[in-house]
mmCIF file of C-alpha atoms and ligand atoms in Angstrom:
data_model
loop_
_atom_site.group_PDB
_atom_site.id
_atom_site.type_symbol
_atom_site.label_atom_id
_atom_site.label_comp_id
_atom_site.label_asym_id
_atom_site.label_seq_id
_atom_site.Cartn_x
_atom_site.Cartn_y
_atom_site.Cartn_z
ATOM 1 C CA MET A 870 -3.933 -10.115 -23.965
ATOM 2 C CA THR A 871 -1.792 -8.728 -21.517
ATOM 3 C CA LEU A 872 -0.810 -5.681 -20.301
ATOM 4 C CA ILE A 873 2.908 -4.531 -21.658
ATOM 5 C CA ASP A 874 4.686 -1.503 -21.605
ATOM 6 C CA LYS A 875 7.098 0.221 -23.677
ATOM 7 C CA LEU A 876 9.952 -0.322 -21.747
ATOM 8 C CA GLY A 877 8.609 -4.179 -21.761
ATOM 9 C CA ARG A 878 7.772 -4.109 -17.963
ATOM 10 C CA SER A 879 4.488 -6.671 -18.362
ATOM 11 C CA VAL A 880 1.448 -5.500 -16.101
ATOM 12 C CA SER A 881 0.394 -8.036 -13.366
ATOM 13 C CA TYR A 882 -0.655 -6.704 -9.954
ATOM 14 C CA LEU A 883 -3.347 -3.875 -9.536
ATOM 15 C CA ARG A 884 -3.366 -1.857 -6.677
ATOM 16 C CA LEU A 885 -7.449 -0.734 -5.909
ATOM 17 C CA SER A 886 -8.235 1.819 -3.331
ATOM 18 C CA VAL A 887 -11.803 1.396 -2.550
ATOM 19 C CA THR A 888 -12.170 4.319 -0.357
ATOM 20 C CA ASP A 889 -10.323 8.440 0.247
ATOM 21 C CA ARG A 890 -11.497 7.982 3.993
ATOM 22 C CA CYS A 891 -9.490 6.982 6.685
ATOM 23 C CA ASN A 892 -10.548 6.556 10.617
ATOM 24 C CA LEU A 893 -6.434 7.953 10.854
ATOM 25 C CA ARG A 894 -4.886 10.883 10.452
ATOM 26 C CA CYS A 895 -0.809 9.597 10.065
ATOM 27 C CA SER A 896 1.648 12.887 9.782
ATOM 28 C CA TYR A 897 3.266 11.851 5.967
ATOM 29 C CA CYS A 898 0.611 10.360 4.542
ATOM 30 C CA VAL A 899 -2.927 12.645 5.457
ATOM 31 C CA THR A 900 -2.835 17.265 5.151
ATOM 32 C CA LYS A 901 -4.830 19.165 7.807
ATOM 33 C CA ASP A 902 -7.819 20.303 4.829
ATOM 34 C CA PHE A 903 -7.628 17.605 3.183
ATOM 35 C CA LYS A 904 -10.978 17.545 1.223
ATOM 36 C CA TYR A 905 -12.914 14.273 0.529
ATOM 37 C CA THR A 906 -13.795 12.656 -2.997
ATOM 38 C CA PRO A 907 -17.515 13.301 -3.232
ATOM 39 C CA HIS A 908 -19.638 10.156 -2.080
ATOM 40 C CA PRO A 909 -21.289 10.335 -5.882
ATOM 41 C CA ASN A 910 -17.869 10.298 -7.488
ATOM 42 C CA ILE A 911 -16.620 7.182 -5.663
ATOM 43 C CA LEU A 912 -17.080 4.180 -6.993
ATOM 44 C CA ARG A 913 -19.514 1.959 -6.555
ATOM 45 C CA TYR A 914 -18.741 -2.519 -4.929
ATOM 46 C CA GLU A 915 -19.851 -3.310 -8.646
ATOM 47 C CA GLU A 916 -18.340 -1.048 -10.421
ATOM 48 C CA MET A 917 -15.103 -2.051 -8.895
ATOM 49 C CA LEU A 918 -15.687 -5.756 -9.296
ATOM 50 C CA GLN A 919 -16.534 -4.821 -12.768
ATOM 51 C CA LEU A 920 -12.851 -3.732 -13.383
ATOM 52 C CA ILE A 921 -11.170 -6.227 -11.673
ATOM 53 C CA ASP A 922 -13.232 -8.425 -13.759
ATOM 54 C CA ILE A 923 -11.974 -6.685 -16.603
ATOM 55 C CA ALA A 924 -8.322 -6.912 -15.075
ATOM 56 C CA ALA A 925 -8.477 -10.265 -15.025
ATOM 57 C CA SER A 926 -8.989 -10.759 -18.030
ATOM 58 C CA LEU A 927 -5.762 -9.019 -18.778
ATOM 59 C CA ASN A 928 -4.071 -11.270 -16.902
ATOM 60 C CA VAL A 929 -3.612 -9.028 -13.434
ATOM 61 C CA SER A 930 -3.384 -12.250 -11.236
ATOM 62 C CA LYS A 931 -2.649 -9.931 -8.179
ATOM 63 C CA LEU A 932 -5.033 -7.739 -6.256
ATOM 64 C CA ARG A 933 -4.426 -5.676 -3.433
ATOM 65 C CA LEU A 934 -7.178 -3.500 -2.018
ATOM 66 C CA THR A 935 -6.519 -0.757 -0.026
ATOM 67 C CA GLY A 936 -7.773 2.909 1.164
ATOM 68 C CA GLY A 937 -8.232 5.484 2.800
ATOM 69 C CA GLU A 938 -8.593 2.653 5.237
ATOM 70 C CA PRO A 939 -10.654 0.052 3.581
ATOM 71 C CA PHE A 940 -12.097 -1.577 6.502
ATOM 72 C CA VAL A 941 -14.380 1.183 7.418
ATOM 73 C CA ARG A 942 -16.165 1.495 4.162
ATOM 74 C CA LEU A 943 -19.215 -0.145 4.731
ATOM 75 C CA GLY A 944 -19.960 -3.451 3.367
ATOM 76 C CA PHE A 945 -16.174 -3.997 2.854
ATOM 77 C CA MET A 946 -16.525 -7.619 3.901
ATOM 78 C CA ASP A 947 -19.078 -8.109 0.813
ATOM 79 C CA PHE A 948 -17.234 -6.525 -1.380
ATOM 80 C CA VAL A 949 -13.841 -9.120 0.011
ATOM 81 C CA SER A 950 -16.546 -12.032 -0.214
ATOM 82 C CA SER A 951 -18.245 -11.371 -3.834
ATOM 83 C CA ILE A 952 -14.044 -10.988 -5.534
ATOM 84 C CA VAL A 953 -12.844 -14.571 -3.591
ATOM 85 C CA LYS A 954 -15.869 -16.084 -5.513
ATOM 86 C CA SER A 955 -15.761 -14.367 -8.857
ATOM 87 C CA HIS A 956 -11.889 -15.276 -9.310
ATOM 88 C CA GLU A 957 -10.706 -17.902 -7.052
ATOM 89 C CA ASP A 958 -7.424 -17.891 -7.941
ATOM 90 C CA MET A 959 -6.391 -14.160 -7.932
ATOM 91 C CA ASP A 960 -4.156 -13.538 -5.018
ATOM 92 C CA LEU A 961 -5.877 -10.963 -3.512
ATOM 93 C CA ARG A 962 -4.427 -9.313 -0.523
ATOM 94 C CA ILE A 963 -5.843 -6.504 1.365
ATOM 95 C CA THR A 964 -3.554 -3.145 2.957
ATOM 96 C CA THR A 965 -4.616 -2.136 6.391
ATOM 97 C CA ASN A 966 -3.684 0.402 9.544
ATOM 98 C CA GLY A 967 -5.169 -2.780 11.902
ATOM 99 C CA THR A 968 -7.117 -1.031 14.098
ATOM 100 C CA VAL A 969 -10.749 -2.879 13.210
ATOM 101 C CA LEU A 970 -9.536 -5.448 11.624
ATOM 102 C CA GLU A 971 -9.648 -7.817 14.067
ATOM 103 C CA GLN A 972 -13.066 -8.226 14.494
ATOM 104 C CA TYR A 973 -13.187 -10.108 11.041
ATOM 105 C CA VAL A 974 -10.615 -11.963 10.977
ATOM 106 C CA PRO A 975 -12.271 -14.911 11.367
ATOM 107 C CA GLU A 976 -14.155 -14.265 8.425
ATOM 108 C CA LEU A 977 -10.616 -13.263 6.058
ATOM 109 C CA LYS A 978 -9.724 -16.598 6.909
ATOM 110 C CA ARG A 979 -12.838 -18.469 5.985
ATOM 111 C CA LEU A 980 -12.584 -16.732 2.827
ATOM 112 C CA GLY A 981 -9.355 -18.246 2.311
ATOM 113 C CA VAL A 982 -7.651 -13.954 2.535
ATOM 114 C CA SER A 983 -4.184 -15.308 3.816
ATOM 115 C CA ARG A 984 -1.801 -12.451 2.972
ATOM 116 C CA LEU A 985 -2.223 -8.944 5.502
ATOM 117 C CA ASN A 986 -0.442 -6.196 4.952
ATOM 118 C CA ILE A 987 -0.180 -4.132 8.736
ATOM 119 C CA SER A 988 0.671 -0.387 8.694
ATOM 120 C CA LEU A 989 2.400 -0.242 11.972
ATOM 121 C CA ASP A 990 5.515 2.514 12.851
ATOM 122 C CA THR A 991 5.796 2.061 16.370
ATOM 123 C CA LEU A 992 5.333 -0.194 19.298
ATOM 124 C CA ASN A 993 5.189 3.177 21.873
ATOM 125 C CA LYS A 994 1.427 4.400 22.926
ATOM 126 C CA GLU A 995 2.551 7.964 22.848
ATOM 127 C CA THR A 996 4.160 8.215 19.390
ATOM 128 C CA PHE A 997 1.004 5.769 18.184
ATOM 129 C CA GLU A 998 -1.010 8.716 19.328
ATOM 130 C CA SER A 999 1.357 11.767 18.144
ATOM 131 C CA ILE A 1000 1.675 10.183 14.331
ATOM 132 C CA THR A 1001 -1.832 8.587 14.000
ATOM 133 C CA GLY A 1002 -3.788 11.144 16.483
ATOM 134 C CA CYS A 1003 -5.485 8.461 17.919
ATOM 135 C CA ASP A 1004 -4.785 5.765 20.765
ATOM 136 C CA TYR A 1005 -5.177 2.866 18.906
ATOM 137 C CA LEU A 1006 -1.925 1.132 19.337
ATOM 138 C CA GLU A 1007 -3.747 -1.579 21.586
ATOM 139 C CA LYS A 1008 -6.330 -2.316 19.042
ATOM 140 C CA VAL A 1009 -3.548 -3.478 16.414
ATOM 141 C CA LEU A 1010 -1.979 -5.460 18.303
ATOM 142 C CA SER A 1011 -4.693 -7.351 19.323
ATOM 143 C CA SER A 1012 -5.127 -7.849 15.406
ATOM 144 C CA ILE A 1013 -1.641 -8.578 14.537
ATOM 145 C CA SER A 1014 -1.703 -11.221 17.355
ATOM 146 C CA ALA A 1015 -6.017 -12.543 16.310
ATOM 147 C CA CYS A 1016 -3.729 -12.698 12.711
ATOM 148 C CA LEU A 1017 -1.186 -15.008 13.479
ATOM 149 C CA SER A 1018 -3.124 -17.284 15.581
ATOM 150 C CA ALA A 1019 -5.565 -17.585 12.539
ATOM 151 C CA GLY A 1020 -2.330 -18.421 10.072
ATOM 152 C CA ILE A 1021 -2.634 -15.893 8.576
ATOM 153 C CA HIS A 1022 0.647 -13.735 7.241
ATOM 154 C CA ILE A 1023 1.854 -10.804 7.523
ATOM 155 C CA LYS A 1024 3.925 -8.003 7.119
ATOM 156 C CA ILE A 1025 4.025 -5.430 9.046
ATOM 157 C CA ASN A 1026 5.135 -1.887 7.562
ATOM 158 C CA ALA A 1027 6.763 0.810 9.327
ATOM 159 C CA VAL A 1028 7.063 4.729 7.486
ATOM 160 C CA ALA A 1029 10.799 4.998 8.589
ATOM 161 C CA MET A 1030 11.286 8.569 10.577
ATOM 162 C CA LYS A 1031 14.124 10.187 11.505
ATOM 163 C CA GLY A 1032 13.320 11.987 14.810
ATOM 164 C CA VAL A 1033 9.855 9.995 14.919
ATOM 165 C CA ASN A 1034 11.146 6.418 15.021
ATOM 166 C CA ASP A 1035 14.669 6.074 14.990
ATOM 167 C CA HIS A 1036 14.900 5.103 18.032
ATOM 168 C CA GLU A 1037 12.951 2.168 18.006
ATOM 169 C CA LEU A 1038 14.577 0.358 15.907
ATOM 170 C CA GLY A 1039 15.659 -2.246 18.372
ATOM 171 C CA SER A 1040 12.065 -2.602 19.952
ATOM 172 C CA PHE A 1041 11.395 -3.181 15.999
ATOM 173 C CA ILE A 1042 13.515 -6.087 15.593
ATOM 174 C CA GLU A 1043 13.220 -7.753 18.534
ATOM 175 C CA PHE A 1044 9.114 -7.909 17.804
ATOM 176 C CA ALA A 1045 10.489 -9.286 14.709
ATOM 177 C CA LYS A 1046 12.424 -11.368 16.155
ATOM 178 C CA GLU A 1047 9.292 -12.348 18.942
ATOM 179 C CA ASN A 1048 6.365 -13.127 15.978
ATOM 180 C CA PRO A 1049 6.233 -14.736 12.900
ATOM 181 C CA VAL A 1050 6.465 -11.542 10.424
ATOM 182 C CA ASP A 1051 7.958 -9.945 7.643
ATOM 183 C CA PHE A 1052 8.983 -7.054 9.704
ATOM 184 C CA ARG A 1053 9.282 -4.150 6.678
ATOM 185 C CA PHE A 1054 10.445 -0.829 6.836
ATOM 186 C CA ILE A 1055 9.411 2.155 3.634
ATOM 187 C CA GLU A 1056 10.998 4.856 3.495
ATOM 188 C CA PHE A 1057 9.449 8.018 3.791
ATOM 189 C CA MET A 1058 8.195 9.529 0.361
ATOM 190 C CA PRO A 1059 7.509 13.231 -0.301
ATOM 191 C CA MET A 1060 3.915 12.507 -1.633
ATOM 192 C CA GLY A 1061 1.305 15.651 -1.532
ATOM 193 C CA GLN A 1062 1.458 19.194 -2.491
ATOM 194 C CA ASP A 1063 1.765 19.880 1.290
ATOM 195 C CA THR A 1064 4.264 16.627 2.525
ATOM 196 C CA ARG A 1065 5.440 16.823 5.694
ATOM 197 C CA TRP A 1066 8.782 15.453 3.675
ATOM 198 C CA THR A 1067 12.145 16.913 4.898
ATOM 199 C CA ASP A 1068 15.539 16.345 4.313
ATOM 200 C CA GLU A 1069 16.431 15.629 7.756
ATOM 201 C CA SER A 1070 13.814 13.331 8.543
ATOM 202 C CA PHE A 1071 14.321 10.988 5.760
ATOM 203 C CA TRP A 1072 16.377 7.540 7.070
ATOM 204 C CA GLY A 1073 17.193 5.965 4.259
ATOM 205 C CA ALA A 1074 17.371 1.691 3.884
ATOM 206 C CA ASP A 1075 21.499 2.024 3.987
ATOM 207 C CA GLU A 1076 22.026 3.768 7.323
ATOM 208 C CA ILE A 1077 18.832 1.293 8.780
ATOM 209 C CA LEU A 1078 20.285 -1.741 7.338
ATOM 210 C CA GLU A 1079 23.977 -0.652 8.564
ATOM 211 C CA GLN A 1080 22.058 0.577 12.295
ATOM 212 C CA SER A 1081 20.530 -3.086 12.267
ATOM 213 C CA ARG A 1082 23.400 -5.041 12.789
ATOM 214 C CA GLN A 1083 23.834 -3.336 15.876
ATOM 215 C CA PHE A 1084 20.492 -5.633 17.270
ATOM 216 C CA ALA A 1085 20.872 -8.600 15.015
ATOM 217 C CA THR A 1086 23.025 -10.693 13.220
ATOM 218 C CA LEU A 1087 21.244 -10.347 9.281
ATOM 219 C CA THR A 1088 21.307 -12.182 6.170
ATOM 220 C CA PRO A 1089 19.989 -11.455 3.044
ATOM 221 C CA ILE A 1090 16.821 -13.450 0.987
ATOM 222 C CA LYS A 1091 17.478 -14.489 -2.588
ATOM 223 C CA ARG A 1092 14.658 -12.900 -4.372
ATOM 224 C CA THR A 1093 12.573 -15.294 -5.919
ATOM 225 C CA ALA A 1094 9.964 -15.291 -8.850
ATOM 226 C CA GLU A 1095 7.590 -15.405 -5.818
ATOM 227 C CA SER A 1096 9.141 -12.965 -3.846
ATOM 228 C CA ARG A 1097 9.528 -10.308 -6.477
ATOM 229 C CA GLY A 1098 8.515 -7.617 -4.406
ATOM 230 C CA PRO A 1099 10.550 -4.215 -3.843
ATOM 231 C CA ALA A 1100 11.026 -5.022 -0.386
ATOM 232 C CA GLN A 1101 14.636 -6.703 0.776
ATOM 233 C CA MET A 1102 14.683 -8.922 2.791
ATOM 234 C CA PHE A 1103 16.563 -10.526 5.727
ATOM 235 C CA SER A 1104 16.633 -13.821 8.043
ATOM 236 C CA ILE A 1105 17.444 -12.721 11.500
ATOM 237 C CA LYS A 1106 19.611 -15.296 13.382
ATOM 238 C CA GLY A 1107 16.969 -17.116 16.389
ATOM 239 C CA GLY A 1108 14.034 -14.805 15.446
ATOM 240 C CA LYS A 1109 10.580 -15.964 14.407
ATOM 241 C CA GLY A 1110 10.305 -13.182 11.725
ATOM 242 C CA LYS A 1111 12.229 -11.566 9.270
ATOM 243 C CA LEU A 1112 13.483 -7.843 8.132
ATOM 244 C CA GLY A 1113 12.737 -6.314 5.381
ATOM 245 C CA LEU A 1114 13.776 -2.657 3.321
ATOM 246 C CA ILE A 1115 11.335 -1.086 0.732
ATOM 247 C CA SER A 1116 13.597 2.328 -1.031
ATOM 248 C CA PRO A 1117 11.179 3.934 -2.840
ATOM 249 C CA VAL A 1118 13.330 6.765 -2.830
ATOM 250 C CA SER A 1119 17.105 6.365 -2.355
ATOM 251 C CA SER A 1120 17.303 2.698 -4.438
ATOM 252 C CA HIS A 1121 14.017 2.891 -7.066
ATOM 253 C CA PHE A 1122 13.170 -0.610 -8.288
ATOM 254 C CA CYS A 1123 10.983 1.117 -11.300
ATOM 255 C CA ALA A 1124 12.873 -1.482 -13.710
ATOM 256 C CA THR A 1125 11.470 -3.968 -12.542
ATOM 257 C CA CYS A 1126 7.788 -2.123 -11.316
ATOM 258 C CA ASN A 1127 4.691 -4.628 -12.844
ATOM 259 C CA ARG A 1128 1.789 -2.441 -10.924
ATOM 260 C CA LEU A 1129 -0.967 -0.229 -11.654
ATOM 261 C CA ARG A 1130 -3.294 1.670 -9.471
ATOM 262 C CA ILE A 1131 -6.759 2.067 -9.535
ATOM 263 C CA THR A 1132 -8.335 5.528 -7.020
ATOM 264 C CA SER A 1133 -11.093 5.555 -5.206
ATOM 265 C CA ASP A 1134 -13.263 8.010 -7.832
ATOM 266 C CA GLY A 1135 -12.383 5.926 -10.616
ATOM 267 C CA ASN A 1136 -8.619 7.141 -11.489
ATOM 268 C CA LEU A 1137 -5.760 4.805 -13.452
ATOM 269 C CA ARG A 1138 -2.094 5.575 -11.711
ATOM 270 C CA THR A 1139 0.309 4.262 -14.055
ATOM 271 C CA CYS A 1140 2.949 5.380 -11.535
ATOM 272 C CA LEU A 1141 2.207 6.271 -8.165
ATOM 273 C CA PHE A 1142 5.115 9.633 -8.477
ATOM 274 C CA SER A 1143 3.052 10.660 -11.676
ATOM 275 C CA ASP A 1144 -0.581 12.627 -11.139
ATOM 276 C CA LYS A 1145 -0.830 11.937 -14.853
ATOM 277 C CA SER A 1146 -3.920 10.071 -14.345
ATOM 278 C CA TYR A 1147 -7.032 8.131 -17.084
ATOM 279 C CA ARG A 1148 -10.012 8.476 -15.974
ATOM 280 C CA LEU A 1149 -11.774 4.932 -15.929
ATOM 281 C CA ARG A 1150 -15.457 6.116 -14.034
ATOM 282 C CA GLU A 1151 -16.969 8.493 -17.129
ATOM 283 C CA ILE A 1152 -16.316 5.356 -18.692
ATOM 284 C CA LEU A 1153 -17.958 2.925 -16.254
ATOM 285 C CA ARG A 1154 -21.042 4.858 -16.208
ATOM 286 C CA ASN A 1155 -21.949 5.659 -19.733
ATOM 287 C CA PRO A 1156 -24.042 3.550 -20.914
ATOM 288 C CA LYS A 1157 -23.471 4.397 -24.975
ATOM 289 C CA LEU A 1158 -19.569 2.932 -23.969
ATOM 290 C CA SER A 1159 -18.541 -0.961 -23.043
ATOM 291 C CA ASP A 1160 -15.766 -2.887 -21.106
ATOM 292 C CA LYS A 1161 -14.340 -3.369 -24.508
ATOM 293 C CA HIS A 1162 -13.632 0.828 -24.180
ATOM 294 C CA ILE A 1163 -11.982 1.009 -20.348
ATOM 295 C CA LEU A 1164 -9.300 -2.577 -22.071
ATOM 296 C CA GLN A 1165 -8.472 -0.291 -24.493
ATOM 297 C CA VAL A 1166 -7.668 3.033 -22.096
ATOM 298 C CA LEU A 1167 -5.904 0.180 -19.665
ATOM 299 C CA ALA A 1168 -3.323 -0.801 -22.217
ATOM 300 C CA ASN A 1169 -2.772 2.120 -24.001
ATOM 301 C CA ALA A 1170 -2.175 3.545 -20.312
ATOM 302 C CA THR A 1171 -0.038 1.024 -19.386
ATOM 303 C CA LYS A 1172 2.003 1.208 -22.811
ATOM 304 C CA ASP A 1173 2.986 5.102 -21.567
ATOM 305 C CA LYS A 1174 3.255 4.045 -18.165
ATOM 306 C CA PRO A 1175 6.383 6.498 -16.821
ATOM 307 C CA LEU A 1176 9.315 5.353 -14.963
ATOM 308 C CA GLY A 1177 9.462 7.475 -11.475
ATOM 309 C CA ASN A 1178 12.832 7.624 -10.553
ATOM 310 C CA ASN A 1179 13.194 9.983 -13.179
ATOM 311 C CA ILE A 1180 10.151 12.375 -11.859
ATOM 312 C CA LEU A 1181 11.406 12.157 -8.388
ATOM 313 C CA GLN A 1182 14.866 13.444 -9.805
ATOM 314 C CA THR A 1183 13.044 16.613 -11.143
ATOM 315 C CA ARG A 1184 11.709 17.621 -7.734
ATOM 316 C CA THR A 1185 13.556 19.955 -5.257
ATOM 317 C CA GLY A 1186 14.251 20.446 -2.176
ATOM 318 C CA SER A 1187 11.257 19.190 0.090
ATOM 319 C CA GLU A 1188 8.443 19.329 -2.456
ATOM 320 C CA GLY A 1189 5.789 17.085 -3.260
ATOM 321 C CA VAL A 1190 6.770 14.584 -5.894
ATOM 322 C CA CYS A 1191 3.500 14.993 -7.017
ATOM 323 C CA GLY A 1192 0.301 16.524 -5.953
ATOM 324 C CA THR A 1193 -1.871 13.625 -4.661
ATOM 325 C CA GLN A 1194 -2.203 12.675 -1.275
ATOM 326 C CA MET A 1195 -1.149 8.891 0.014
ATOM 327 C CA SER A 1196 -4.523 8.389 1.207
ATOM 328 C CA ALA A 1197 -5.782 9.078 -2.357
ATOM 329 C CA ILE A 1198 -3.833 6.879 -3.866
ATOM 330 C CA GLY A 1199 -3.772 4.050 -2.001
ATOM 331 C CA GLY A 1200 0.282 3.735 -1.449
HETATM 332 N N1 LIG B 2577 -4.902 2.977 5.543
HETATM 333 C C1 LIG B 2577 -3.804 1.521 4.998
HETATM 334 C C2 LIG B 2577 -2.873 1.536 5.966
HETATM 335 O O1 LIG B 2577 -2.107 2.741 6.585
HETATM 336 O O2 LIG B 2577 -2.553 0.319 5.491
HETATM 337 C C3 LIG B 2577 -4.108 1.966 3.199
HETATM 338 C C4 LIG B 2577 -3.421 2.978 2.862
HETATM 339 S S1 LIG B 2577 -2.450 3.444 3.515
HETATM 340 C C5 LIG B 2577 -1.810 5.173 2.145
HETATM 341 C C6 LIG B 2577 -0.688 2.490 2.523
HETATM 342 C C7 LIG B 2577 0.292 2.707 3.002
HETATM 343 O O3 LIG B 2577 0.693 3.646 2.262
HETATM 344 C C8 LIG B 2577 0.802 2.668 4.171
HETATM 345 O O4 LIG B 2577 2.129 1.881 4.584
HETATM 346 C C9 LIG B 2577 1.444 3.733 4.894
HETATM 347 O O5 LIG B 2577 2.260 3.213 5.650
HETATM 348 C C10 LIG B 2577 1.997 3.773 3.488
HETATM 349 N N2 LIG B 2577 1.816 5.446 3.374
HETATM 350 C C11 LIG B 2577 1.634 6.626 3.812
HETATM 351 N N3 LIG B 2577 1.858 8.157 2.849
HETATM 352 C C12 LIG B 2577 3.117 7.792 2.702
HETATM 353 C C13 LIG B 2577 5.198 8.109 2.929
HETATM 354 N N4 LIG B 2577 4.466 9.146 2.623
HETATM 355 N N5 LIG B 2577 5.611 7.672 2.603
HETATM 356 C C14 LIG B 2577 5.764 6.418 2.974
HETATM 357 N N6 LIG B 2577 4.788 5.623 2.865
HETATM 358 C C15 LIG B 2577 3.268 5.895 2.980
HETATM 359 FE FE1 LIG B 2578 -5.176 6.220 7.274
HETATM 360 FE FE2 LIG B 2578 -3.514 4.800 6.162
HETATM 361 FE FE3 LIG B 2578 -3.334 7.461 5.348
HETATM 362 FE FE4 LIG B 2578 -2.507 6.446 7.997
HETATM 363 S S1 LIG B 2578 -1.154 5.736 6.391
HETATM 364 S S2 LIG B 2578 -3.566 8.314 7.213
HETATM 365 S S3 LIG B 2578 -4.350 4.866 8.333
HETATM 366 S S4 LIG B 2578 -4.672 6.224 5.061
#
């Protein structure tokens, strides 16, 4: 059985958030009075493994672990190890802020986790602190170096924000020239009730591309079946790395969306922009129900997977496209 929706999109990619806790407070992601999910409502690792087994039986072949910050959850590396042991063929990736990653690089390498996304919105110490609330830029840069030395492929994701990091464009491109990384800008999305998103802060992909051409000769890289992700990638003449643009706001990629999300409290979301969710935790914890019931929910929910762009268009002004903030969804 394969997960297919009414529009013919087949789902092969699961993003699983292991925690809504984070050691940073990125201004575009968390709000001041965000309330953490109480511990008993967070899925145990065994429950997450059960969900991964079910997803794998439905031909989900790519799994991304995210958060909050996944590496701050106790026992996370054991969880990664269990996934690798029971799902050798799963394309396993992790999204992290890179602040506590360095110590885990040798173990990740040993386990064969060869691709990580690291979020980094600035190369400036003060700006880093003002975005995240913490003085951890050096820790992230050390983690990136450790990954590159270990041969782990790195994608760096920077949320593009006018008035915050747009003046660093030349430095970002220089960084991508000097390092073998995919440096990708993600358009700032208006997520959550108290989003800080405004028209003025929005730095769209077209504008970034035009401005980038002042700093480098860029050539678009053709998308292949393997690289059918949301980023439009560019090679940089004379550079070791590549530049990428992810444009969920200005030019949606809903038509080819192949993903489902499960939050750390066990809610299945079929679209990043929709708050409609399906409660899996109650099924997992009900002794009278079994994997069969979860499978059914996954299949039925997938059928109704919406087109996020339609949801985005219904919002007005600077309001959030959905009520849930990103740290509770996982990006
Ligand atoms: N803590 C990890 C990290 O920062 O990579 C994983 C979770 S974080 C929610 C996942 C991704 O969502 C990060 O790359 C982050 O930059 C991105 N993100 C969070 N809020 C966003 C927003 N409003 N617009 C665009 N991207 C956002
Ligand atoms: Fe934490 Fe990641 Fe959100 Fe920043 S983007 S607050 S690191 S979850």
